[in-house]
mmCIF file of C-alpha atoms in Angstrom:
data_model
loop_
_atom_site.group_PDB
_atom_site.id
_atom_site.type_symbol
_atom_site.label_atom_id
_atom_site.label_comp_id
_atom_site.label_asym_id
_atom_site.label_seq_id
_atom_site.Cartn_x
_atom_site.Cartn_y
_atom_site.Cartn_z
ATOM 1 C CA MET E 1147 240.312 24.870 87.924
ATOM 2 C CA LEU E 1148 243.677 24.395 85.939
ATOM 3 C CA ALA E 1149 244.642 28.510 86.676
ATOM 4 C CA MET E 1150 244.258 27.538 90.436
ATOM 5 C CA LYS E 1151 246.629 24.407 89.991
ATOM 6 C CA LYS E 1152 248.944 26.197 88.082
ATOM 7 C CA LEU E 1153 248.939 29.159 90.741
ATOM 8 C CA LEU E 1154 249.458 26.848 93.615
ATOM 9 C CA ILE E 1155 252.037 25.091 92.118
ATOM 10 C CA GLY E 1156 253.884 28.486 90.991
ATOM 11 C CA SER E 1157 253.274 29.938 94.437
ATOM 12 C CA THR E 1158 254.734 26.788 96.188
ATOM 13 C CA LEU E 1159 257.489 26.724 93.405
ATOM 14 C CA PHE E 1160 258.310 30.768 94.694
ATOM 15 C CA THR E 1161 258.132 29.913 98.232
ATOM 16 C CA ALA E 1162 260.527 27.002 97.859
ATOM 17 C CA PHE E 1163 262.919 29.089 96.030
ATOM 18 C CA PHE E 1164 262.837 31.726 98.174
ATOM 19 C CA LEU E 1165 263.358 29.739 101.420
ATOM 20 C CA SER E 1166 266.437 28.243 99.942
ATOM 21 C CA CYS E 1167 267.516 31.702 99.595
ATOM 22 C CA THR E 1168 268.165 32.351 103.681
ATOM 23 C CA LYS E 1169 271.136 32.580 104.948
ATOM 24 C CA ASP E 1170 270.747 29.511 107.055
ATOM 25 C CA GLN E 1171 270.552 27.197 104.282
ATOM 26 C CA HIS E 1172 274.139 26.667 103.850
ATOM 27 C CA PRO E 1173 275.665 27.978 106.973
ATOM 28 C CA GLU E 1174 279.012 27.333 105.687
ATOM 29 C CA GLN E 1175 279.146 29.411 103.216
ATOM 30 C CA ASN E 1176 278.296 32.607 105.409
ATOM 31 C CA LEU E 1177 281.560 32.433 107.187
ATOM 32 C CA TYR E 1178 283.970 34.854 106.638
ATOM 33 C CA SER E 1179 287.827 35.542 108.060
ATOM 34 C CA ILE E 1180 288.754 39.201 108.896
ATOM 35 C CA PHE E 1181 291.827 40.878 108.490
ATOM 36 C CA GLY E 1182 293.538 44.101 109.131
ATOM 37 C CA ILE E 1183 296.458 46.142 109.879
ATOM 38 C CA ALA E 1184 296.470 49.179 111.911
ATOM 39 C CA ASN E 1185 298.758 51.855 111.995
ATOM 40 C CA GLY E 1186 299.328 56.010 112.492
ATOM 41 C CA GLY E 1187 299.510 56.819 108.795
ATOM 42 C CA LEU E 1188 295.702 55.434 108.823
ATOM 43 C CA GLN E 1189 294.399 57.301 111.463
ATOM 44 C CA ILE E 1190 292.542 60.467 110.996
ATOM 45 C CA PRO E 1191 294.389 62.441 110.840
ATOM 46 C CA PRO E 1192 297.712 60.595 110.351
ATOM 47 C CA ASN E 1193 300.581 60.657 112.901
ATOM 48 C CA SER E 1194 303.885 59.606 113.211
ATOM 49 C CA SER E 1195 303.331 56.501 115.893
ATOM 50 C CA ALA E 1196 305.550 53.636 114.908
ATOM 51 C CA ALA E 1197 302.949 51.478 116.544
ATOM 52 C CA VAL E 1198 301.652 48.655 114.525
ATOM 53 C CA ALA E 1199 298.804 46.128 115.196
ATOM 54 C CA SER E 1200 296.862 43.360 113.522
ATOM 55 C CA ILE E 1201 293.148 42.194 113.816
ATOM 56 C CA SER E 1202 292.220 38.360 112.454
ATOM 57 C CA GLY E 1203 289.471 36.162 113.368
ATOM 58 C CA THR E 1204 285.541 35.137 112.152
ATOM 59 C CA TYR E 1205 282.560 36.813 111.145
ATOM 60 C CA ASN E 1206 279.259 33.898 111.027
ATOM 61 C CA ALA E 1207 277.023 35.803 109.223
ATOM 62 C CA ASN E 1208 274.366 33.348 110.541
ATOM 63 C CA ALA E 1209 274.603 34.457 114.133
ATOM 64 C CA ASN E 1210 275.541 37.553 113.537
ATOM 65 C CA ARG E 1211 278.966 36.824 115.644
ATOM 66 C CA LEU E 1212 281.937 38.484 115.086
ATOM 67 C CA GLU E 1213 285.069 36.819 117.202
ATOM 68 C CA TYR E 1214 288.731 38.758 116.788
ATOM 69 C CA ASN E 1215 291.991 38.941 118.234
ATOM 70 C CA ILE E 1216 293.642 41.976 117.945
ATOM 71 C CA VAL E 1217 297.502 42.051 118.779
ATOM 72 C CA TRP E 1218 299.399 45.557 118.766
ATOM 73 C CA THR E 1219 302.952 46.561 119.837
ATOM 74 C CA GLY E 1220 305.061 49.985 119.879
ATOM 75 C CA LEU E 1221 302.134 52.075 121.514
ATOM 76 C CA GLY E 1222 303.204 55.966 122.672
ATOM 77 C CA GLY E 1223 301.793 54.506 126.220
ATOM 78 C CA PRO E 1224 299.706 51.947 127.414
ATOM 79 C CA ALA E 1225 296.289 51.633 125.398
ATOM 80 C CA THR E 1226 293.505 53.177 127.052
ATOM 81 C CA VAL E 1227 290.549 51.712 124.846
ATOM 82 C CA VAL E 1228 290.012 49.967 121.471
ATOM 83 C CA HIS E 1229 286.753 50.775 119.675
ATOM 84 C CA PHE E 1230 285.143 49.366 116.633
ATOM 85 C CA HIS E 1231 283.740 52.047 114.375
ATOM 86 C CA SER E 1232 281.897 52.488 111.628
ATOM 87 C CA ALA E 1233 283.014 54.376 108.461
ATOM 88 C CA SER E 1234 281.197 58.024 109.858
ATOM 89 C CA GLY E 1235 283.301 57.589 113.059
ATOM 90 C CA THR E 1236 280.453 56.243 115.467
ATOM 91 C CA THR E 1237 281.866 54.249 118.301
ATOM 92 C CA LEU E 1238 279.773 50.908 117.659
ATOM 93 C CA TYR E 1239 281.687 48.642 120.508
ATOM 94 C CA PRO E 1240 284.128 49.486 122.880
ATOM 95 C CA ILE E 1241 286.713 46.429 123.817
ATOM 96 C CA ASN E 1242 287.634 46.147 127.273
ATOM 97 C CA VAL E 1243 291.762 45.886 127.444
ATOM 98 C CA ASP E 1244 294.477 45.444 129.773
ATOM 99 C CA VAL E 1245 295.966 48.688 130.263
ATOM 100 C CA ASN E 1246 299.284 48.091 131.610
ATOM 101 C CA ASP E 1247 301.495 47.940 128.386
ATOM 102 C CA THR E 1248 302.296 49.283 125.264
ATOM 103 C CA SER E 1249 302.176 46.167 123.467
ATOM 104 C CA GLY E 1250 299.129 43.939 124.428
ATOM 105 C CA THR E 1251 296.194 41.768 122.889
ATOM 106 C CA ALA E 1252 292.542 42.285 123.165
ATOM 107 C CA SER E 1253 290.634 39.044 122.049
ATOM 108 C CA GLY E 1254 286.761 38.421 122.231
ATOM 109 C CA GLY E 1255 283.416 38.094 120.715
ATOM 110 C CA ILE E 1256 280.578 40.179 120.069
ATOM 111 C CA THR E 1257 277.222 39.878 117.994
ATOM 112 C CA ILE E 1258 276.672 42.526 116.131
ATOM 113 C CA ALA E 1259 273.231 44.343 114.712
ATOM 114 C CA ASP E 1260 272.059 43.791 111.238
ATOM 115 C CA SER E 1261 273.402 47.488 110.183
ATOM 116 C CA VAL E 1262 276.476 47.277 111.318
ATOM 117 C CA GLU E 1263 276.395 43.674 109.508
ATOM 118 C CA ASN E 1264 276.004 45.919 106.232
ATOM 119 C CA ALA E 1265 278.469 48.305 107.015
ATOM 120 C CA LEU E 1266 280.827 44.888 107.978
ATOM 121 C CA LEU E 1267 280.400 43.318 104.440
ATOM 122 C CA ALA E 1268 280.595 46.788 102.825
ATOM 123 C CA GLY E 1269 283.874 47.266 104.010
ATOM 124 C CA ARG E 1270 282.892 50.181 106.220
ATOM 125 C CA LEU E 1271 284.146 49.018 109.772
ATOM 126 C CA TYR E 1272 287.523 49.606 111.222
ATOM 127 C CA TYR E 1273 288.941 49.289 114.528
ATOM 128 C CA ASP E 1274 291.367 51.810 116.757
ATOM 129 C CA ILE E 1275 293.661 51.947 119.705
ATOM 130 C CA HIS E 1276 293.828 54.946 122.062
ATOM 131 C CA THR E 1277 296.903 56.002 124.369
ATOM 132 C CA GLU E 1278 296.729 58.663 126.719
ATOM 133 C CA ALA E 1279 299.288 60.776 124.241
ATOM 134 C CA TYR E 1280 296.660 59.884 121.410
ATOM 135 C CA PRO E 1281 293.154 60.206 123.153
ATOM 136 C CA ASP E 1282 291.325 60.425 119.686
ATOM 137 C CA GLY E 1283 293.072 56.961 118.722
ATOM 138 C CA GLU E 1284 296.971 56.230 118.097
ATOM 139 C CA ILE E 1285 296.792 53.705 115.297
ATOM 140 C CA ARG E 1286 293.787 52.761 112.937
ATOM 141 C CA GLY E 1287 293.112 49.757 110.526
ATOM 142 C CA GLN E 1288 290.700 49.006 108.172
ATOM 143 C CA ILE E 1289 288.567 45.823 108.964
ATOM 144 C CA GLY E 1290 288.533 43.510 105.950
ATOM 145 C CA LEU E 1291 286.545 40.110 104.881
ATOM 146 C CA ARG E 1292 287.399 37.130 102.812
ATOM 147 C CA LYS E 1293 285.012 34.775 102.522
ATOM 148 C CA ASP E 1294 285.690 31.314 103.604
ATOM 149 C CA THR E 1295 285.898 28.564 101.284
ATOM 150 C CA THR E 1296 286.505 25.921 103.764
ATOM 151 C CA SER E 1297 283.232 23.435 103.901
ATOM 152 C CA SER E 1298 282.226 21.557 107.134
ATOM 153 C CA ASN E 1299 280.366 18.592 104.909
#
């Protein structure tokens, strides 16, 4: 009987500990800022484009929600498409862009799959901007993460 009580108490404590470790318990600890600079030198293969871009935004790991704002300037022609890619080069999420200018912005939000979240948290995601002159991508930038240390409490 005493062994059964110890087992019950132990399993209850283990369950409580396990549940306290889930990412939903402390939502303020699962927020990240995203950042990154793109240029032709980071494209594979590198090119001599004078264009630059930056990405900023947030990632909420509880909701797998990535909110982004990309700003670019100096492209060799109007942007035709912007993509998020995995490190392997697989296109994960195309982004709709206004293709009227060599400078522009793309803003929005996407809910990403768990496998993509793993790649994002490991620093294996990048974005690139394509033009007619560079159909494989004129500029590219790695997406970095910084843990958001602000608390909503």
